[in-house]
């Protein structure tokens, strides 16, 4: 008699309230994809979503710049905030190029994302690899206990295995788990939040939920605020059904707010105002 291994992501998808969040996200995404502007100017919407997503992700990592300043600036080699903005912009530009590799080797993609984010700002031997025992981590927003290097390595392998195995779980659930697990592990010495949110973006694009990358969840995470982000993440860390469901719902709301942002972009383009 053959047995089928349990699908832990699908189990999360069955938690109370998660199905409603998934359904709400799907309806919101379908609405913006049905906007008439998307038939002719989707590339412009994608570009604007990338810019706004990068700004939102950077804001959560402590660089809360005005959108127009992000749009105007060309040099991000200055102080720490400038470097965070530059890293966020580079990551959003890179995300769409890594979809095929993600399906084959998620750990390679994570290494590449950290390399792109660091951009030469960290010691060469610390870039693009999980941290070693005793190495510090710069991630001021997340104050949860830091897992040891051995635990990080084991859990990264487990996360990779889940992705490679595939799942019947909705894209929102997988994206939320990838995001939450990377925040929990903080596997690199720097830019873990930016990398985690970019990985979430990759899952949403690659799953087919948001193939044109016009629903920037990073915008929604920033709009809900850093305190709400941390509180929801604590639910993920708890591992309880209620906590996990709350984190997934928070990520779902972030996607919906990203949809709202891009819908406004579509309306502006339709009026000729953007």
mmCIF file with all atom_site columns, N, CA, C and O in Angstrom, residues 32-70:
data_model
loop_
_atom_site.group_PDB
_atom_site.id
_atom_site.type_symbol
_atom_site.label_atom_id
_atom_site.label_alt_id
_atom_site.label_comp_id
_atom_site.label_asym_id
_atom_site.label_entity_id
_atom_site.label_seq_id
_atom_site.pdbx_PDB_ins_code
_atom_site.Cartn_x
_atom_site.Cartn_y
_atom_site.Cartn_z
_atom_site.occupancy
_atom_site.B_iso_or_equiv
_atom_site.pdbx_formal_charge
_atom_site.auth_seq_id
_atom_site.auth_comp_id
_atom_site.auth_asym_id
_atom_site.auth_atom_id
_atom_site.pdbx_PDB_model_num
ATOM 1   N N  . UNK A 1 32 ? -7.684  43.980 -11.080 1.00 0.00 ? 32 UNK A N  1
ATOM 2   C CA . UNK A 1 32 ? -6.689  44.877 -11.668 1.00 0.00 ? 32 UNK A CA 1
ATOM 3   C C  . UNK A 1 32 ? -6.189  44.337 -13.007 1.00 0.00 ? 32 UNK A C  1
ATOM 4   O O  . UNK A 1 32 ? -5.917  45.100 -13.938 1.00 0.00 ? 32 UNK A O  1
ATOM 5   N N  . UNK A 1 33 ? -6.090  43.016 -13.129 1.00 0.00 ? 33 UNK A N  1
ATOM 6   C CA . UNK A 1 33 ? -5.682  42.449 -14.421 1.00 0.00 ? 33 UNK A CA 1
ATOM 7   C C  . UNK A 1 33 ? -6.741  42.689 -15.492 1.00 0.00 ? 33 UNK A C  1
ATOM 8   O O  . UNK A 1 33 ? -6.427  42.692 -16.682 1.00 0.00 ? 33 UNK A O  1
ATOM 9   N N  . UNK A 1 34 ? -7.979  42.897 -15.090 1.00 0.00 ? 34 UNK A N  1
ATOM 10  C CA . UNK A 1 34 ? -9.038  43.171 -16.042 1.00 0.00 ? 34 UNK A CA 1
ATOM 11  C C  . UNK A 1 34 ? -9.171  44.631 -16.418 1.00 0.00 ? 34 UNK A C  1
ATOM 12  O O  . UNK A 1 34 ? -10.011 44.988 -17.266 1.00 0.00 ? 34 UNK A O  1
ATOM 13  N N  . UNK A 1 35 ? -8.359  45.486 -15.811 1.00 0.00 ? 35 UNK A N  1
ATOM 14  C CA . UNK A 1 35 ? -8.437  46.919 -16.130 1.00 0.00 ? 35 UNK A CA 1
ATOM 15  C C  . UNK A 1 35 ? -8.062  47.143 -17.585 1.00 0.00 ? 35 UNK A C  1
ATOM 16  O O  . UNK A 1 35 ? -7.123  46.537 -18.099 1.00 0.00 ? 35 UNK A O  1
ATOM 17  N N  . UNK A 1 36 ? -8.761  48.040 -18.237 1.00 0.00 ? 36 UNK A N  1
ATOM 18  C CA . UNK A 1 36 ? -8.532  48.248 -19.672 1.00 0.00 ? 36 UNK A CA 1
ATOM 19  C C  . UNK A 1 36 ? -7.109  48.716 -19.982 1.00 0.00 ? 36 UNK A C  1
ATOM 20  O O  . UNK A 1 36 ? -6.565  48.428 -21.061 1.00 0.00 ? 36 UNK A O  1
ATOM 21  N N  . UNK A 1 37 ? -6.479  49.442 -19.070 1.00 0.00 ? 37 UNK A N  1
ATOM 22  C CA . UNK A 1 37 ? -5.107  49.906 -19.280 1.00 0.00 ? 37 UNK A CA 1
ATOM 23  C C  . UNK A 1 37 ? -4.144  48.735 -19.422 1.00 0.00 ? 37 UNK A C  1
ATOM 24  O O  . UNK A 1 37 ? -3.149  48.819 -20.155 1.00 0.00 ? 37 UNK A O  1
ATOM 25  N N  . UNK A 1 38 ? -4.443  47.616 -18.756 1.00 0.00 ? 38 UNK A N  1
ATOM 26  C CA . UNK A 1 38 ? -3.553  46.463 -18.798 1.00 0.00 ? 38 UNK A CA 1
ATOM 27  C C  . UNK A 1 38 ? -3.460  45.850 -20.192 1.00 0.00 ? 38 UNK A C  1
ATOM 28  O O  . UNK A 1 38 ? -2.499  45.152 -20.506 1.00 0.00 ? 38 UNK A O  1
ATOM 29  N N  . UNK A 1 39 ? -4.417  46.124 -21.027 1.00 0.00 ? 39 UNK A N  1
ATOM 30  C CA . UNK A 1 39 ? -4.374  45.553 -22.388 1.00 0.00 ? 39 UNK A CA 1
ATOM 31  C C  . UNK A 1 39 ? -3.306  46.220 -23.248 1.00 0.00 ? 39 UNK A C  1
ATOM 32  O O  . UNK A 1 39 ? -2.806  45.617 -24.195 1.00 0.00 ? 39 UNK A O  1
ATOM 33  N N  . UNK A 1 40 ? -3.001  47.467 -22.942 1.00 0.00 ? 40 UNK A N  1
ATOM 34  C CA . UNK A 1 40 ? -2.091  48.217 -23.815 1.00 0.00 ? 40 UNK A CA 1
ATOM 35  C C  . UNK A 1 40 ? -0.827  48.713 -23.126 1.00 0.00 ? 40 UNK A C  1
ATOM 36  O O  . UNK A 1 40 ? 0.186   48.944 -23.777 1.00 0.00 ? 40 UNK A O  1
ATOM 37  N N  . UNK A 1 41 ? -0.883  48.874 -21.808 1.00 0.00 ? 41 UNK A N  1
ATOM 38  C CA . UNK A 1 41 ? 0.227   49.551 -21.133 1.00 0.00 ? 41 UNK A CA 1
ATOM 39  C C  . UNK A 1 41 ? 0.684   48.790 -19.891 1.00 0.00 ? 41 UNK A C  1
ATOM 40  O O  . UNK A 1 41 ? 1.126   49.378 -18.913 1.00 0.00 ? 41 UNK A O  1
ATOM 41  N N  . UNK A 1 42 ? 0.599   47.476 -19.954 1.00 0.00 ? 42 UNK A N  1
ATOM 42  C CA . UNK A 1 42 ? 0.954   46.679 -18.774 1.00 0.00 ? 42 UNK A CA 1
ATOM 43  C C  . UNK A 1 42 ? 2.421   46.846 -18.391 1.00 0.00 ? 42 UNK A C  1
ATOM 44  O O  . UNK A 1 42 ? 2.766   46.783 -17.201 1.00 0.00 ? 42 UNK A O  1
ATOM 45  N N  . UNK A 1 43 ? 3.297   47.073 -19.372 1.00 0.00 ? 43 UNK A N  1
ATOM 46  C CA . UNK A 1 43 ? 4.714   47.239 -19.046 1.00 0.00 ? 43 UNK A CA 1
ATOM 47  C C  . UNK A 1 43 ? 4.943   48.468 -18.167 1.00 0.00 ? 43 UNK A C  1
ATOM 48  O O  . UNK A 1 43 ? 5.803   48.457 -17.276 1.00 0.00 ? 43 UNK A O  1
ATOM 49  N N  . UNK A 1 44 ? 4.183   49.519 -18.427 1.00 0.00 ? 44 UNK A N  1
ATOM 50  C CA . UNK A 1 44 ? 4.311   50.721 -17.604 1.00 0.00 ? 44 UNK A CA 1
ATOM 51  C C  . UNK A 1 44 ? 3.818   50.474 -16.182 1.00 0.00 ? 44 UNK A C  1
ATOM 52  O O  . UNK A 1 44 ? 4.400   50.966 -15.206 1.00 0.00 ? 44 UNK A O  1
ATOM 53  N N  . UNK A 1 45 ? 2.748   49.711 -16.065 1.00 0.00 ? 45 UNK A N  1
ATOM 54  C CA . UNK A 1 45 ? 2.222   49.387 -14.735 1.00 0.00 ? 45 UNK A CA 1
ATOM 55  C C  . UNK A 1 45 ? 3.229   48.523 -13.988 1.00 0.00 ? 45 UNK A C  1
ATOM 56  O O  . UNK A 1 45 ? 3.485   48.722 -12.788 1.00 0.00 ? 45 UNK A O  1
ATOM 57  N N  . UNK A 1 46 ? 3.838   47.564 -14.670 1.00 0.00 ? 46 UNK A N  1
ATOM 58  C CA . UNK A 1 46 ? 4.847   46.701 -14.052 1.00 0.00 ? 46 UNK A CA 1
ATOM 59  C C  . UNK A 1 46 ? 6.024   47.521 -13.556 1.00 0.00 ? 46 UNK A C  1
ATOM 60  O O  . UNK A 1 46 ? 6.510   47.317 -12.431 1.00 0.00 ? 46 UNK A O  1
ATOM 61  N N  . UNK A 1 47 ? 6.501   48.450 -14.375 1.00 0.00 ? 47 UNK A N  1
ATOM 62  C CA . UNK A 1 47 ? 7.645   49.275 -13.983 1.00 0.00 ? 47 UNK A CA 1
ATOM 63  C C  . UNK A 1 47 ? 7.317   50.133 -12.766 1.00 0.00 ? 47 UNK A C  1
ATOM 64  O O  . UNK A 1 47 ? 8.130   50.278 -11.842 1.00 0.00 ? 47 UNK A O  1
ATOM 65  N N  . UNK A 1 48 ? 6.127   50.693 -12.756 1.00 0.00 ? 48 UNK A N  1
ATOM 66  C CA . UNK A 1 48 ? 5.728   51.535 -11.629 1.00 0.00 ? 48 UNK A CA 1
ATOM 67  C C  . UNK A 1 48 ? 5.538   50.690 -10.371 1.00 0.00 ? 48 UNK A C  1
ATOM 68  O O  . UNK A 1 48 ? 5.891   51.114 -9.265  1.00 0.00 ? 48 UNK A O  1
ATOM 69  N N  . UNK A 1 49 ? 4.994   49.488 -10.529 1.00 0.00 ? 49 UNK A N  1
ATOM 70  C CA . UNK A 1 49 ? 4.828   48.596 -9.378  1.00 0.00 ? 49 UNK A CA 1
ATOM 71  C C  . UNK A 1 49 ? 6.179   48.213 -8.788  1.00 0.00 ? 49 UNK A C  1
ATOM 72  O O  . UNK A 1 49 ? 6.326   48.110 -7.561  1.00 0.00 ? 49 UNK A O  1
ATOM 73  N N  . UNK A 1 50 ? 7.172   47.998 -9.639  1.00 0.00 ? 50 UNK A N  1
ATOM 74  C CA . UNK A 1 50 ? 8.509   47.659 -9.155  1.00 0.00 ? 50 UNK A CA 1
ATOM 75  C C  . UNK A 1 50 ? 9.093   48.807 -8.343  1.00 0.00 ? 50 UNK A C  1
ATOM 76  O O  . UNK A 1 50 ? 9.670   48.589 -7.266  1.00 0.00 ? 50 UNK A O  1
ATOM 77  N N  . UNK A 1 51 ? 8.942   50.022 -8.846  1.00 0.00 ? 51 UNK A N  1
ATOM 78  C CA . UNK A 1 51 ? 9.470   51.188 -8.139  1.00 0.00 ? 51 UNK A CA 1
ATOM 79  C C  . UNK A 1 51 ? 8.793   51.355 -6.780  1.00 0.00 ? 51 UNK A C  1
ATOM 80  O O  . UNK A 1 51 ? 9.447   51.551 -5.752  1.00 0.00 ? 51 UNK A O  1
ATOM 81  N N  . UNK A 1 52 ? 7.472   51.253 -6.784  1.00 0.00 ? 52 UNK A N  1
ATOM 82  C CA . UNK A 1 52 ? 6.722   51.452 -5.540  1.00 0.00 ? 52 UNK A CA 1
ATOM 83  C C  . UNK A 1 52 ? 6.943   50.298 -4.565  1.00 0.00 ? 52 UNK A C  1
ATOM 84  O O  . UNK A 1 52 ? 6.981   50.506 -3.349  1.00 0.00 ? 52 UNK A O  1
ATOM 85  N N  . UNK A 1 53 ? 7.094   49.096 -5.104  1.00 0.00 ? 53 UNK A N  1
ATOM 86  C CA . UNK A 1 53 ? 7.398   47.963 -4.249  1.00 0.00 ? 53 UNK A CA 1
ATOM 87  C C  . UNK A 1 53 ? 8.754   48.114 -3.583  1.00 0.00 ? 53 UNK A C  1
ATOM 88  O O  . UNK A 1 53 ? 8.910   47.831 -2.389  1.00 0.00 ? 53 UNK A O  1
ATOM 89  N N  . UNK A 1 54 ? 9.743   48.560 -4.342  1.00 0.00 ? 54 UNK A N  1
ATOM 90  C CA . UNK A 1 54 ? 11.079  48.770 -3.779  1.00 0.00 ? 54 UNK A CA 1
ATOM 91  C C  . UNK A 1 54 ? 11.035  49.835 -2.690  1.00 0.00 ? 54 UNK A C  1
ATOM 92  O O  . UNK A 1 54 ? 11.654  49.683 -1.628  1.00 0.00 ? 54 UNK A O  1
ATOM 93  N N  . UNK A 1 55 ? 10.316  50.915 -2.933  1.00 0.00 ? 55 UNK A N  1
ATOM 94  C CA . UNK A 1 55 ? 10.202  51.971 -1.924  1.00 0.00 ? 55 UNK A CA 1
ATOM 95  C C  . UNK A 1 55 ? 9.568   51.427 -0.646  1.00 0.00 ? 55 UNK A C  1
ATOM 96  O O  . UNK A 1 55 ? 10.011  51.706 0.469   1.00 0.00 ? 55 UNK A O  1
ATOM 97  N N  . UNK A 1 56 ? 8.502   50.605 -0.796  1.00 0.00 ? 56 UNK A N  1
ATOM 98  C CA . UNK A 1 56 ? 7.827   50.049 0.365   1.00 0.00 ? 56 UNK A CA 1
ATOM 99  C C  . UNK A 1 56 ? 8.711   49.100 1.150   1.00 0.00 ? 56 UNK A C  1
ATOM 100 O O  . UNK A 1 56 ? 8.754   49.144 2.386   1.00 0.00 ? 56 UNK A O  1
ATOM 101 N N  . UNK A 1 57 ? 9.427   48.241 0.449   1.00 0.00 ? 57 UNK A N  1
ATOM 102 C CA . UNK A 1 57 ? 10.303  47.292 1.126   1.00 0.00 ? 57 UNK A CA 1
ATOM 103 C C  . UNK A 1 57 ? 11.421  48.025 1.867   1.00 0.00 ? 57 UNK A C  1
ATOM 104 O O  . UNK A 1 57 ? 11.753  47.686 3.014   1.00 0.00 ? 57 UNK A O  1
ATOM 105 N N  . UNK A 1 58 ? 11.988  49.046 1.224   1.00 0.00 ? 58 UNK A N  1
ATOM 106 C CA . UNK A 1 58 ? 13.045  49.824 1.869   1.00 0.00 ? 58 UNK A CA 1
ATOM 107 C C  . UNK A 1 58 ? 12.522  50.536 3.111   1.00 0.00 ? 58 UNK A C  1
ATOM 108 O O  . UNK A 1 58 ? 13.224  50.645 4.121   1.00 0.00 ? 58 UNK A O  1
ATOM 109 N N  . UNK A 1 59 ? 11.272  51.023 3.050   1.00 0.00 ? 59 UNK A N  1
ATOM 110 C CA . UNK A 1 59 ? 10.688  51.718 4.205   1.00 0.00 ? 59 UNK A CA 1
ATOM 111 C C  . UNK A 1 59 ? 10.643  50.790 5.417   1.00 0.00 ? 59 UNK A C  1
ATOM 112 O O  . UNK A 1 59 ? 10.933  51.203 6.546   1.00 0.00 ? 59 UNK A O  1
ATOM 113 N N  . UNK A 1 60 ? 10.290  49.531 5.203   1.00 0.00 ? 60 UNK A N  1
ATOM 114 C CA . UNK A 1 60 ? 10.252  48.575 6.310   1.00 0.00 ? 60 UNK A CA 1
ATOM 115 C C  . UNK A 1 60 ? 11.646  48.286 6.853   1.00 0.00 ? 60 UNK A C  1
ATOM 116 O O  . UNK A 1 60 ? 11.786  47.874 8.001   1.00 0.00 ? 60 UNK A O  1
ATOM 117 N N  . UNK A 1 61 ? 12.656  48.499 6.029   1.00 0.00 ? 61 UNK A N  1
ATOM 118 C CA . UNK A 1 61 ? 14.038  48.278 6.471   1.00 0.00 ? 61 UNK A CA 1
ATOM 119 C C  . UNK A 1 61 ? 14.699  49.568 6.941   1.00 0.00 ? 61 UNK A C  1
ATOM 120 O O  . UNK A 1 61 ? 15.924  49.635 7.064   1.00 0.00 ? 61 UNK A O  1
ATOM 121 N N  . UNK A 1 62 ? 13.878  50.600 7.181   1.00 0.00 ? 62 UNK A N  1
ATOM 122 C CA . UNK A 1 62 ? 14.400  51.808 7.812   1.00 0.00 ? 62 UNK A CA 1
ATOM 123 C C  . UNK A 1 62 ? 14.710  52.963 6.896   1.00 0.00 ? 62 UNK A C  1
ATOM 124 O O  . UNK A 1 62 ? 15.171  54.011 7.363   1.00 0.00 ? 62 UNK A O  1
ATOM 125 N N  . UNK A 1 63 ? 14.463  52.832 5.604   1.00 0.00 ? 63 UNK A N  1
ATOM 126 C CA . UNK A 1 63 ? 14.724  53.921 4.653   1.00 0.00 ? 63 UNK A CA 1
ATOM 127 C C  . UNK A 1 63 ? 13.399  54.355 4.037   1.00 0.00 ? 63 UNK A C  1
ATOM 128 O O  . UNK A 1 63 ? 13.049  53.951 2.928   1.00 0.00 ? 63 UNK A O  1
ATOM 129 N N  . UNK A 1 64 ? 12.647  55.155 4.766   1.00 0.00 ? 64 UNK A N  1
ATOM 130 C CA . UNK A 1 64 ? 11.294  55.551 4.361   1.00 0.00 ? 64 UNK A CA 1
ATOM 131 C C  . UNK A 1 64 ? 11.358  56.858 3.575   1.00 0.00 ? 64 UNK A C  1
ATOM 132 O O  . UNK A 1 64 ? 11.097  57.943 4.094   1.00 0.00 ? 64 UNK A O  1
ATOM 133 N N  . UNK A 1 65 ? 11.688  56.738 2.297   1.00 0.00 ? 65 UNK A N  1
ATOM 134 C CA . UNK A 1 65 ? 11.835  57.899 1.435   1.00 0.00 ? 65 UNK A CA 1
ATOM 135 C C  . UNK A 1 65 ? 10.551  58.171 0.671   1.00 0.00 ? 65 UNK A C  1
ATOM 136 O O  . UNK A 1 65 ? 9.776   57.250 0.374   1.00 0.00 ? 65 UNK A O  1
ATOM 137 N N  . UNK A 1 66 ? 10.370  59.439 0.324   1.00 0.00 ? 66 UNK A N  1
ATOM 138 C CA . UNK A 1 66 ? 9.278   59.821 -0.559  1.00 0.00 ? 66 UNK A CA 1
ATOM 139 C C  . UNK A 1 66 ? 9.455   59.151 -1.918  1.00 0.00 ? 66 UNK A C  1
ATOM 140 O O  . UNK A 1 66 ? 10.572  59.020 -2.416  1.00 0.00 ? 66 UNK A O  1
ATOM 141 N N  . UNK A 1 67 ? 8.341   58.730 -2.522  1.00 0.00 ? 67 UNK A N  1
ATOM 142 C CA . UNK A 1 67 ? 8.415   58.028 -3.806  1.00 0.00 ? 67 UNK A CA 1
ATOM 143 C C  . UNK A 1 67 ? 9.134   58.847 -4.860  1.00 0.00 ? 67 UNK A C  1
ATOM 144 O O  . UNK A 1 67 ? 9.946   58.321 -5.630  1.00 0.00 ? 67 UNK A O  1
ATOM 145 N N  . UNK A 1 68 ? 8.860   60.130 -4.910  1.00 0.00 ? 68 UNK A N  1
ATOM 146 C CA . UNK A 1 68 ? 9.486   60.954 -5.947  1.00 0.00 ? 68 UNK A CA 1
ATOM 147 C C  . UNK A 1 68 ? 10.986  61.095 -5.734  1.00 0.00 ? 68 UNK A C  1
ATOM 148 O O  . UNK A 1 68 ? 11.740  61.233 -6.697  1.00 0.00 ? 68 UNK A O  1
ATOM 149 N N  . UNK A 1 69 ? 11.426  61.050 -4.484  1.00 0.00 ? 69 UNK A N  1
ATOM 150 C CA . UNK A 1 69 ? 12.867  61.078 -4.225  1.00 0.00 ? 69 UNK A CA 1
ATOM 151 C C  . UNK A 1 69 ? 13.519  59.791 -4.722  1.00 0.00 ? 69 UNK A C  1
ATOM 152 O O  . UNK A 1 69 ? 14.601  59.813 -5.317  1.00 0.00 ? 69 UNK A O  1
ATOM 153 N N  . UNK A 1 70 ? 12.854  58.659 -4.506  1.00 0.00 ? 70 UNK A N  1
ATOM 154 C CA . UNK A 1 70 ? 13.362  57.390 -5.023  1.00 0.00 ? 70 UNK A CA 1
ATOM 155 C C  . UNK A 1 70 ? 13.419  57.429 -6.545  1.00 0.00 ? 70 UNK A C  1
ATOM 156 O O  . UNK A 1 70 ? 14.382  56.977 -7.169  1.00 0.00 ? 70 UNK A O  1
#
